[in-house]
Amino acid sequence: MRGGWPSANRAMRRIVLPVARTAALAAALCGGLAGNATAMEEVPFITTPDHVTAAMLQLAGVGASDYVIDLGSGDGRIVITAARVHGARGLGVEIVPDLVAQSRELARRAGVADRAEFREQDLFATDLSPASVVTMYLLPEVNLQLRPRLLALKPGTRIVSHDWDLGDWRPDRTLVLDVPDKVVGLDKRSRLHLWTVPAAVQGRWCGTGAQHGWQLDLSQQFQRVQGRVEPGGLAIDATVSGLDLASADGLALRLVDGPARALAVRRADGAWSMLAGARFEPAAAAGCPR
Ligand SMILES: C[S@@+](CC[C@H](N)C(=O)[O-])C[C@H]1O[C@@H](n2cnc3c(N)ncnc32)[C@H](O)[C@@H]1O
């Protein structure tokens, strides 16, 4: 097992129990802020330390225009810090009532109660669509259960997870921080993972205007996009970050036009120069009109 919570599987079983039973046990996940002695013996202290909280928000590039949702917000420190230090707005969802009350009180004392909201709510029942940033300090299995919903967020939404990744959706960046007083894991370190939600571009795209008759076929695995342009058969191997798709060999496209969707070429160097200024629209039928 990777470094981190030694009793992750045991804790996971509890996290999916009905809310009433989960509450007392899950409280202990946050370092006994509202927990009890028995649960504390079984579940290690795992509140995100202040310098790690600061690094999570910095890694996500949180600013005043962001709306941060912390899933399982504990004592509210991530959302409160986002509001207090970065001027962001945010929402913490937490199933333990005492922690929600504590978060509201801490937000009030920090003078950010108007920008840091806390709801007693199951994170799985939370609408994530308003988020520009999602933060999590959960468990590997919970992250994986959340993954389809995270992938469906607005392209460009940033996700930061403390310690646990999202399986084969590889992080765009990982930061390792020393946490000398960390009471879980073996190596006294925290791992922070960042993802930027990629636009979904898989499929067949047809050239318009001067590129009428051109066809772009793309397959996608998270941030990685591979494909081919016809005529000519040039292979595309690119990375998507938010709405932008770029290949190392000089092709850059952006998904534009919102729900109508089109792929606009922004840069086409070298072998790609024949696509300069091109615009592709989703194929209506199996092939592109010739
Ligand atoms: C490890 S703590 C992290 C707290 C805070 N995000 C931080 O980093 O300091 C995880 C939190 O998730 C909460 N939690 C567990 N299951 C939950 C669920 N289904 N819905 C909402 N909160 C949940 C726990 O009560 C706990 O407060």
Short mmCIF file of C-alpha atoms and ligand atoms in Angstrom, two decimals:
data_model
loop_
_atom_site.label_atom_id
_atom_site.label_comp_id
_atom_site.label_asym_id
_atom_site.label_seq_id
_atom_site.Cartn_x
_atom_site.Cartn_y
_atom_site.Cartn_z
CA MET A 1 0.00 0.00 0.00
CA ARG A 2 1.17 3.54 -0.72
CA GLY A 3 2.04 5.79 2.23
CA GLY A 4 -0.93 7.31 3.97
CA TRP A 5 -3.81 6.12 6.05
CA PRO A 6 -3.06 2.64 7.35
CA SER A 7 -6.69 1.81 7.97
CA ALA A 8 -8.04 3.19 4.69
CA ASN A 9 -10.16 0.14 3.85
CA ARG A 10 -11.61 -0.08 7.33
CA ALA A 11 -12.39 3.63 7.30
CA MET A 12 -13.92 3.31 3.85
CA ARG A 13 -16.41 0.73 5.06
CA ARG A 14 -17.53 3.25 7.61
CA ILE A 15 -17.69 6.14 5.22
CA VAL A 16 -20.39 4.40 3.18
CA LEU A 17 -22.52 3.46 6.17
CA PRO A 18 -25.84 5.28 6.65
CA VAL A 19 -25.27 8.87 7.68
CA ALA A 20 -26.31 8.53 11.32
CA ARG A 21 -23.68 5.89 12.03
CA THR A 22 -21.14 7.41 9.72
CA ALA A 23 -21.27 10.74 11.47
CA ALA A 24 -19.57 9.80 14.72
CA LEU A 25 -16.96 7.68 13.03
CA ALA A 26 -16.29 10.06 10.20
CA ALA A 27 -15.80 12.85 12.73
CA ALA A 28 -12.75 11.02 13.94
CA LEU A 29 -11.35 11.25 10.42
CA CYS A 30 -10.88 14.89 11.18
CA GLY A 31 -8.73 14.33 14.18
CA GLY A 32 -11.42 13.98 16.78
CA LEU A 33 -12.78 17.48 16.35
CA ALA A 34 -16.13 15.95 17.15
CA GLY A 35 -15.04 12.36 17.54
CA ASN A 36 -14.96 9.96 20.46
CA ALA A 37 -12.16 8.01 22.12
CA THR A 38 -12.97 4.66 20.55
CA ALA A 39 -13.08 6.04 17.06
CA MET A 40 -9.89 8.01 17.72
CA GLU A 41 -8.09 4.79 18.64
CA GLU A 42 -9.11 3.25 15.36
CA VAL A 43 -8.86 6.17 12.95
CA PRO A 44 -5.73 8.31 12.77
CA PHE A 45 -5.64 12.11 13.01
CA ILE A 46 -5.96 13.40 9.50
CA THR A 47 -6.94 17.04 9.53
CA THR A 48 -5.02 18.87 6.80
CA PRO A 49 -2.25 20.87 8.55
CA ASP A 50 -2.17 24.63 7.90
CA HIS A 51 0.91 24.67 5.67
CA VAL A 52 -0.58 21.84 3.60
CA THR A 53 -3.89 23.72 3.32
CA ALA A 54 -1.95 26.76 2.09
CA ALA A 55 -0.10 24.62 -0.46
CA MET A 56 -3.33 23.00 -1.72
CA LEU A 57 -4.88 26.38 -2.42
CA GLN A 58 -1.71 27.66 -4.02
CA LEU A 59 -1.40 24.55 -6.18
CA ALA A 60 -4.95 25.15 -7.45
CA GLY A 61 -4.10 28.82 -8.07
CA VAL A 62 -7.12 29.91 -6.03
CA GLY A 63 -8.06 33.56 -6.49
CA ALA A 64 -10.89 35.98 -5.78
CA SER A 65 -12.98 34.77 -8.71
CA ASP A 66 -12.97 31.15 -7.56
CA TYR A 67 -15.70 29.11 -5.94
CA VAL A 68 -14.07 26.36 -3.87
CA ILE A 69 -15.99 23.28 -2.78
CA ASP A 70 -14.34 21.15 -0.10
CA LEU A 71 -15.81 17.66 0.02
CA GLY A 72 -15.84 16.51 3.63
CA SER A 73 -14.88 19.89 5.02
CA GLY A 74 -14.13 18.92 8.63
CA ASP A 75 -13.63 22.10 10.66
CA GLY A 76 -13.86 24.19 7.48
CA ARG A 77 -10.23 25.22 7.32
CA ILE A 78 -9.80 24.86 3.55
CA VAL A 79 -12.84 26.94 2.60
CA ILE A 80 -12.17 29.49 5.35
CA THR A 81 -8.53 29.89 4.26
CA ALA A 82 -9.59 30.20 0.61
CA ALA A 83 -11.92 33.04 1.60
CA ARG A 84 -9.63 34.73 4.12
CA VAL A 85 -6.32 34.54 2.26
CA HIS A 86 -7.39 34.42 -1.39
CA GLY A 87 -10.70 36.30 -1.34
CA ALA A 88 -12.50 33.31 -2.87
CA ARG A 89 -16.02 32.14 -2.13
CA GLY A 90 -16.64 28.58 -1.14
CA LEU A 91 -18.77 25.79 0.21
CA GLY A 92 -17.83 23.06 2.66
CA VAL A 93 -20.02 19.97 2.83
CA GLU A 94 -19.73 17.81 5.88
CA ILE A 95 -21.91 15.10 7.40
CA VAL A 96 -20.97 15.68 11.03
CA PRO A 97 -23.27 18.37 12.47
CA ASP A 98 -20.81 19.51 15.18
CA LEU A 99 -18.14 20.09 12.56
CA VAL A 100 -20.54 22.11 10.45
CA ALA A 101 -21.43 24.25 13.48
CA GLN A 102 -17.74 24.65 14.32
CA SER A 103 -16.93 25.63 10.72
CA ARG A 104 -19.63 28.31 10.72
CA GLU A 105 -18.34 29.72 13.98
CA LEU A 106 -14.72 29.73 12.71
CA ALA A 107 -15.84 31.43 9.49
CA ARG A 108 -17.67 34.06 11.52
CA ARG A 109 -14.59 34.68 13.67
CA ALA A 110 -12.40 34.92 10.57
CA GLY A 111 -14.81 37.53 9.15
CA VAL A 112 -15.61 35.45 6.06
CA ALA A 113 -19.06 34.06 6.94
CA ASP A 114 -20.53 35.83 3.90
CA ARG A 115 -18.15 33.98 1.55
CA ALA A 116 -17.63 30.64 3.29
CA GLU A 117 -20.78 28.56 3.51
CA PHE A 118 -21.09 25.21 5.30
CA ARG A 119 -23.80 22.65 4.80
CA GLU A 120 -24.51 19.46 6.65
CA GLN A 121 -24.72 17.31 3.58
CA ASP A 122 -23.51 14.06 2.08
CA LEU A 123 -20.72 14.83 -0.35
CA PHE A 124 -22.19 12.31 -2.79
CA ALA A 125 -25.44 14.29 -2.86
CA THR A 126 -23.69 17.60 -3.50
CA ASP A 127 -24.07 19.50 -6.75
CA LEU A 128 -20.47 20.12 -7.79
CA SER A 129 -21.27 22.10 -10.93
CA PRO A 130 -20.77 25.61 -9.43
CA ALA A 131 -17.18 24.77 -8.40
CA SER A 132 -14.15 26.24 -10.12
CA VAL A 133 -11.99 24.39 -7.57
CA VAL A 134 -12.76 21.14 -5.72
CA THR A 135 -10.62 20.09 -2.76
CA MET A 136 -10.67 16.71 -1.05
CA TYR A 137 -8.97 14.85 1.75
CA LEU A 138 -10.86 11.61 1.60
CA LEU A 139 -9.97 8.01 0.86
CA PRO A 140 -8.78 6.34 -2.35
CA GLU A 141 -12.02 4.44 -2.91
CA VAL A 142 -14.10 7.54 -2.30
CA ASN A 143 -11.98 9.48 -4.80
CA LEU A 144 -12.62 6.77 -7.37
CA GLN A 145 -16.36 6.84 -6.71
CA LEU A 146 -16.31 10.60 -7.24
CA ARG A 147 -14.17 10.44 -10.37
CA PRO A 148 -16.94 10.28 -13.01
CA ARG A 149 -18.58 13.35 -11.49
CA LEU A 150 -15.27 15.20 -11.29
CA LEU A 151 -14.50 14.40 -14.93
CA ALA A 152 -17.90 15.81 -15.92
CA LEU A 153 -17.21 19.20 -14.32
CA LYS A 154 -16.68 22.32 -16.42
CA PRO A 155 -13.44 22.04 -18.38
CA GLY A 156 -10.79 24.00 -16.54
CA THR A 157 -12.13 23.20 -13.06
CA ARG A 158 -9.17 22.40 -10.80
CA ILE A 159 -9.22 19.48 -8.40
CA VAL A 160 -6.75 19.11 -5.56
CA SER A 161 -6.61 15.97 -3.48
CA HIS A 162 -4.58 15.55 -0.34
CA ASP A 163 -2.68 12.25 -0.37
CA TRP A 164 -4.92 10.20 -2.65
CA ASP A 165 -5.02 10.15 -6.41
CA LEU A 166 -7.71 9.33 -8.96
CA GLY A 167 -6.39 6.00 -10.22
CA ASP A 168 -5.41 6.04 -13.87
CA TRP A 169 -6.55 9.65 -14.30
CA ARG A 170 -3.01 10.79 -13.65
CA PRO A 171 -2.50 14.13 -11.89
CA ASP A 172 -1.19 17.07 -13.92
CA ARG A 173 1.07 17.91 -11.00
CA THR A 174 2.02 16.32 -7.70
CA LEU A 175 3.68 18.14 -4.84
CA VAL A 176 5.27 16.34 -1.91
CA LEU A 177 5.47 18.24 1.35
CA ASP A 178 7.28 17.39 4.54
CA VAL A 179 4.86 17.06 7.44
CA PRO A 180 7.11 16.16 10.39
CA ASP A 181 4.22 15.83 12.82
CA LYS A 182 2.04 13.73 10.51
CA VAL A 183 0.53 10.95 12.56
CA VAL A 184 -0.51 8.70 9.66
CA GLY A 185 1.61 7.01 7.02
CA LEU A 186 5.22 6.07 7.31
CA ASP A 187 7.14 8.82 5.62
CA LYS A 188 5.88 12.02 7.33
CA ARG A 189 4.94 13.55 4.03
CA SER A 190 1.77 14.75 2.34
CA ARG A 191 1.19 14.35 -1.36
CA LEU A 192 -0.92 16.95 -3.10
CA HIS A 193 -2.30 16.10 -6.52
CA LEU A 194 -3.68 18.60 -9.03
CA TRP A 195 -5.92 17.89 -12.02
CA THR A 196 -7.44 20.35 -14.45
CA VAL A 197 -10.66 18.94 -15.88
CA PRO A 198 -10.10 18.31 -19.59
CA ALA A 199 -12.73 19.11 -22.20
CA ALA A 200 -14.25 16.04 -23.83
CA VAL A 201 -13.06 16.15 -27.44
CA GLN A 202 -13.27 12.51 -28.44
CA GLY A 203 -14.95 11.85 -31.75
CA ARG A 204 -14.93 12.88 -35.36
CA TRP A 205 -14.57 16.54 -36.29
CA CYS A 206 -15.06 18.03 -39.77
CA GLY A 207 -13.17 20.97 -41.23
CA THR A 208 -15.14 24.06 -42.29
CA GLY A 209 -14.41 26.87 -44.77
CA ALA A 210 -11.00 26.48 -46.40
CA GLN A 211 -10.61 23.15 -44.58
CA HIS A 212 -13.90 21.74 -45.89
CA GLY A 213 -13.35 18.02 -46.49
CA TRP A 214 -10.74 17.66 -43.76
CA GLN A 215 -11.45 15.16 -41.04
CA LEU A 216 -10.07 14.97 -37.51
CA ASP A 217 -10.54 11.70 -35.58
CA LEU A 218 -9.74 11.90 -31.90
CA SER A 219 -9.75 9.34 -29.13
CA GLN A 220 -9.28 10.46 -25.54
CA GLN A 221 -8.11 8.97 -22.30
CA PHE A 222 -8.44 11.70 -19.65
CA GLN A 223 -5.89 14.42 -20.65
CA ARG A 224 -4.32 12.38 -23.44
CA VAL A 225 -5.70 12.75 -26.96
CA GLN A 226 -4.53 10.78 -29.93
CA GLY A 227 -5.80 10.77 -33.44
CA ARG A 228 -5.30 11.45 -37.10
CA VAL A 229 -6.02 14.15 -39.64
CA GLU A 230 -7.16 13.30 -43.14
CA PRO A 231 -6.18 13.88 -45.87
CA GLY A 232 -2.51 13.27 -45.18
CA GLY A 233 -2.81 10.94 -42.20
CA LEU A 234 -0.81 13.12 -39.81
CA ALA A 235 -0.91 11.63 -36.31
CA ILE A 236 -1.96 13.75 -33.36
CA ASP A 237 -0.65 13.10 -29.87
CA ALA A 238 -1.77 15.91 -27.61
CA THR A 239 -2.65 16.89 -24.06
CA VAL A 240 -5.90 18.59 -23.07
CA SER A 241 -6.01 21.06 -20.21
CA GLY A 242 -9.39 22.71 -19.75
CA LEU A 243 -10.49 23.86 -23.20
CA ASP A 244 -6.99 23.76 -24.70
CA LEU A 245 -5.42 20.93 -26.59
CA ALA A 246 -1.74 21.07 -27.55
CA SER A 247 0.76 18.70 -29.12
CA ALA A 248 4.51 18.89 -28.69
CA ASP A 249 4.97 19.11 -32.47
CA GLY A 250 3.19 22.42 -32.94
CA LEU A 251 -0.58 22.00 -33.05
CA ALA A 252 -2.79 23.88 -30.59
CA LEU A 253 -6.58 23.88 -30.64
CA ARG A 254 -9.24 25.29 -28.37
CA LEU A 255 -12.78 24.08 -27.80
CA VAL A 256 -14.98 27.12 -28.50
CA ASP A 257 -18.66 28.05 -28.89
CA GLY A 258 -19.89 26.50 -25.62
CA PRO A 259 -22.61 23.92 -26.09
CA ALA A 260 -22.49 24.26 -29.91
CA ARG A 261 -18.84 23.14 -29.76
CA ALA A 262 -16.18 23.67 -32.36
CA LEU A 263 -12.44 23.08 -32.32
CA ALA A 264 -10.56 26.17 -33.42
CA VAL A 265 -6.89 25.88 -34.41
CA ARG A 266 -4.87 28.48 -32.52
CA ARG A 267 -1.39 27.49 -33.59
CA ALA A 268 -0.28 25.22 -36.39
CA ASP A 269 3.48 25.16 -36.82
CA GLY A 270 5.69 22.94 -38.96
CA ALA A 271 3.91 19.93 -40.41
CA TRP A 272 0.63 21.35 -39.16
CA SER A 273 0.81 24.69 -40.97
CA MET A 274 -1.85 23.59 -43.49
CA LEU A 275 -4.34 23.81 -40.61
CA ALA A 276 -3.58 27.43 -39.70
CA GLY A 277 -6.85 29.18 -38.78
CA ALA A 278 -8.90 26.02 -39.29
CA ARG A 279 -12.11 25.31 -37.49
CA PHE A 280 -13.64 21.87 -36.99
CA GLU A 281 -17.21 21.01 -36.06
CA PRO A 282 -18.55 17.70 -34.75
CA ALA A 283 -19.40 15.29 -37.55
CA ALA A 284 -23.15 15.03 -38.02
CA ALA A 285 -22.90 11.68 -39.77
CA ALA A 286 -20.28 8.94 -39.92
CA GLY A 287 -18.02 10.85 -42.27
CA CYS A 288 -17.30 14.48 -43.10
CA PRO A 289 -18.84 16.00 -46.26
CA ARG A 290 -16.39 15.97 -49.17
C1 LIG B 1 -9.99 13.71 6.39
S1 LIG B 1 -11.27 14.81 6.89
C2 LIG B 1 -10.80 16.20 5.90
C3 LIG B 1 -11.32 17.49 6.47
C4 LIG B 1 -10.89 18.73 5.71
N1 LIG B 1 -11.28 18.65 4.32
C5 LIG B 1 -9.40 18.88 5.81
O1 LIG B 1 -8.70 18.58 4.84
O2 LIG B 1 -8.93 19.28 6.90
C6 LIG B 1 -12.64 14.08 5.96
C7 LIG B 1 -14.00 14.63 6.34
O3 LIG B 1 -14.97 14.07 5.50
C8 LIG B 1 -16.18 13.95 6.24
N2 LIG B 1 -17.03 12.99 5.53
C9 LIG B 1 -16.89 11.63 5.48
N3 LIG B 1 -17.86 11.11 4.71
C10 LIG B 1 -18.61 12.15 4.27
C11 LIG B 1 -19.75 12.24 3.42
N4 LIG B 1 -20.30 11.14 2.88
N5 LIG B 1 -20.26 13.45 3.17
C12 LIG B 1 -19.71 14.57 3.71
N6 LIG B 1 -18.63 14.54 4.53
C13 LIG B 1 -18.09 13.35 4.80
C14 LIG B 1 -15.69 13.48 7.57
O4 LIG B 1 -16.66 13.69 8.57
C15 LIG B 1 -14.45 14.34 7.74
O5 LIG B 1 -14.77 15.53 8.41
#
